[in-house]
């Protein structure tokens, strides 16, 4: 009896999550990888949520953060797998970073980040706007962790300086 009750509770929580956050996950996917893959990304994200009761039953803010993080990761995974030739160069990473800036920042903040050199802007956007781990950024841009960390550190110092001047 309690098994049925907990199953019903999970189904209700899942339905509520999809109702509350389905459009957020979908729009995040559209912004990163386009409409063609957004449905698949959304499905995979909610599939992951279903198999993660800890996140399914968490509070609203934690669940929202989990879903956006999963949508970004799944969209990034699709972008990387769709363009293996571009992965060797950092072209796709730069394009992705620019998309993240466009969809995640106000115009004033975007102006500051866009003024950064390309390598720094790319690393900054992937980490701070895309939610990518250091390892994911290194794979996307095809550079060592030392170089990525150095670019990120320089980008942060420049953003702080530019922000203070503005």
Coordinates of C-alpha atoms in Angstrom, one line a residue:
X1 CA 0.0 0.0 0.0
X2 CA 2.7 2.5 0.9
X3 CA 4.6 1.6 -2.3
X4 CA 1.5 2.7 -4.3
X5 CA 1.3 5.8 -2.2
X6 CA 4.9 6.7 -2.8
X7 CA 4.6 6.0 -6.5
X8 CA 1.6 8.3 -6.7
X9 CA 3.6 10.9 -4.8
X10 CA 6.5 10.7 -7.3
X11 CA 4.1 10.8 -10.3
X12 CA 2.4 13.9 -8.9
X13 CA 5.8 15.6 -8.1
X14 CA 7.0 14.8 -11.7
X15 CA 3.8 16.2 -13.3
X16 CA 4.2 19.4 -11.2
X17 CA 7.8 19.7 -12.1
X18 CA 7.1 19.4 -15.8
X19 CA 4.3 21.9 -15.5
X20 CA 6.4 24.3 -13.6
X21 CA 9.7 24.0 -15.4
X22 CA 9.1 22.3 -18.8
X23 CA 9.1 25.6 -20.7
X24 CA 12.2 26.8 -18.9
X25 CA 14.1 23.6 -19.8
X26 CA 12.8 23.8 -23.4
X27 CA 13.8 27.5 -23.8
X28 CA 17.2 26.9 -22.3
X29 CA 17.7 24.1 -24.9
X30 CA 16.4 26.2 -27.8
X31 CA 18.8 29.0 -26.8
X32 CA 21.8 26.7 -26.8
X33 CA 21.2 24.1 -29.5
X34 CA 18.2 25.3 -31.5
X35 CA 14.7 24.1 -31.9
X36 CA 15.7 20.9 -33.8
X37 CA 17.2 19.4 -30.7
X38 CA 15.2 21.1 -27.9
X39 CA 12.5 18.5 -27.7
X40 CA 15.1 15.7 -27.3
X41 CA 17.1 17.7 -24.7
X42 CA 13.9 18.4 -22.7
X43 CA 12.9 14.7 -22.8
X44 CA 16.3 13.6 -21.6
X45 CA 16.4 16.1 -18.8
X46 CA 13.0 15.1 -17.5
X47 CA 14.0 11.4 -17.9
X48 CA 17.0 12.2 -15.7
X49 CA 14.7 13.9 -13.2
X50 CA 12.4 10.9 -13.0
X51 CA 15.3 8.6 -12.1
X52 CA 16.6 11.1 -9.5
X53 CA 13.9 11.1 -6.7
X54 CA 16.2 13.2 -4.5
X55 CA 15.9 16.1 -7.0
X56 CA 12.3 15.3 -7.9
X57 CA 11.2 15.7 -4.3
X58 CA 13.6 18.7 -3.6
X59 CA 12.4 22.2 -3.0
X60 CA 11.5 24.4 -6.0
X61 CA 14.7 26.4 -6.2
X62 CA 17.0 23.3 -6.0
X63 CA 14.9 21.5 -8.6
X64 CA 15.0 24.5 -10.9
X65 CA 18.8 24.7 -10.6
X66 CA 19.1 21.0 -11.2
X67 CA 16.9 21.1 -14.3
X68 CA 18.7 24.1 -15.9
X69 CA 22.1 22.6 -15.1
X70 CA 21.0 19.3 -16.8
X71 CA 19.5 21.2 -19.8
X72 CA 22.7 23.0 -20.3
X73 CA 24.8 19.9 -20.0
X74 CA 22.6 17.9 -22.4
X75 CA 22.6 20.8 -24.9
X76 CA 26.4 21.1 -24.7
X77 CA 26.7 17.3 -25.1
X78 CA 24.6 17.5 -28.3
X79 CA 26.6 20.4 -29.7
X80 CA 29.9 18.6 -29.0
X81 CA 28.7 15.3 -30.6
X82 CA 27.1 17.1 -33.6
X83 CA 30.3 18.8 -34.7
X84 CA 33.3 16.6 -34.0
X85 CA 35.5 18.5 -36.5
X86 CA 34.8 21.8 -34.9
X87 CA 35.5 20.4 -31.5
X88 CA 39.2 20.3 -32.4
X89 CA 39.2 24.0 -33.1
X90 CA 37.4 26.3 -30.6
X91 CA 34.9 27.6 -33.2
X92 CA 31.9 25.8 -31.7
X93 CA 32.9 26.8 -28.2
X94 CA 33.2 30.5 -29.2
X95 CA 29.7 30.3 -30.9
X96 CA 28.3 28.6 -27.8
X97 CA 29.8 31.2 -25.5
X98 CA 28.3 34.0 -27.6
X99 CA 24.9 32.4 -27.5
X100 CA 25.2 32.1 -23.7
X101 CA 26.0 35.8 -23.4
X102 CA 23.1 36.7 -25.6
X103 CA 20.5 34.7 -23.7
X104 CA 21.8 35.1 -20.1
X105 CA 23.0 38.7 -19.7
X106 CA 21.7 42.3 -19.7
X107 CA 23.0 44.5 -22.4
X108 CA 25.3 46.4 -20.0
X109 CA 26.9 43.2 -18.7
X110 CA 27.1 41.7 -22.2
X111 CA 29.0 44.8 -23.3
X112 CA 31.6 44.2 -20.6
X113 CA 32.0 40.5 -21.4
X114 CA 32.0 41.0 -25.2
X115 CA 34.9 43.4 -24.8
X116 CA 37.1 40.6 -23.5
X117 CA 39.5 38.8 -25.8
X118 CA 37.9 35.8 -27.5
X119 CA 39.7 33.1 -25.5
X120 CA 38.8 34.8 -22.2
X121 CA 35.3 35.5 -23.2
X122 CA 34.7 32.0 -24.2
X123 CA 36.0 30.5 -21.0
X124 CA 34.2 33.0 -18.9
X125 CA 30.9 32.4 -20.6
X126 CA 31.2 28.6 -20.5
X127 CA 32.0 28.6 -16.8
X128 CA 29.8 31.3 -15.4
X129 CA 26.9 31.3 -17.9
X130 CA 27.0 27.7 -19.2
X131 CA 27.6 26.0 -15.9
X132 CA 30.4 23.9 -17.4
X133 CA 33.0 22.2 -15.3
X134 CA 36.7 22.9 -15.9
X135 CA 37.0 19.5 -17.6
X136 CA 34.1 20.3 -19.9
X137 CA 35.6 23.7 -20.8
X138 CA 39.0 22.1 -21.6
X139 CA 37.3 19.6 -23.9
X140 CA 35.2 22.2 -25.6
X141 CA 38.1 24.6 -26.3
X142 CA 40.8 22.0 -26.8
X143 CA 43.2 23.5 -24.3
X144 CA 44.9 22.4 -21.0
X145 CA 43.4 23.1 -17.6
X146 CA 46.3 25.5 -16.8
X147 CA 45.6 27.6 -19.9
X148 CA 41.8 27.6 -19.2
X149 CA 42.4 28.6 -15.5
X150 CA 44.7 31.4 -16.5
X151 CA 42.2 32.8 -19.1
X152 CA 39.4 32.5 -16.5
X153 CA 41.4 34.3 -13.9
X154 CA 42.4 37.1 -16.3
X155 CA 38.8 37.4 -17.6
X156 CA 37.5 37.8 -14.0
X157 CA 40.0 40.5 -13.2
X158 CA 39.2 42.3 -16.4
X159 CA 35.4 42.0 -15.8
X160 CA 35.8 43.4 -12.3
X161 CA 38.0 46.2 -13.6
X162 CA 35.6 47.1 -16.5
X163 CA 32.6 46.8 -14.1
X164 CA 34.2 49.2 -11.6
X165 CA 34.9 51.7 -14.4
X166 CA 31.4 51.6 -15.7

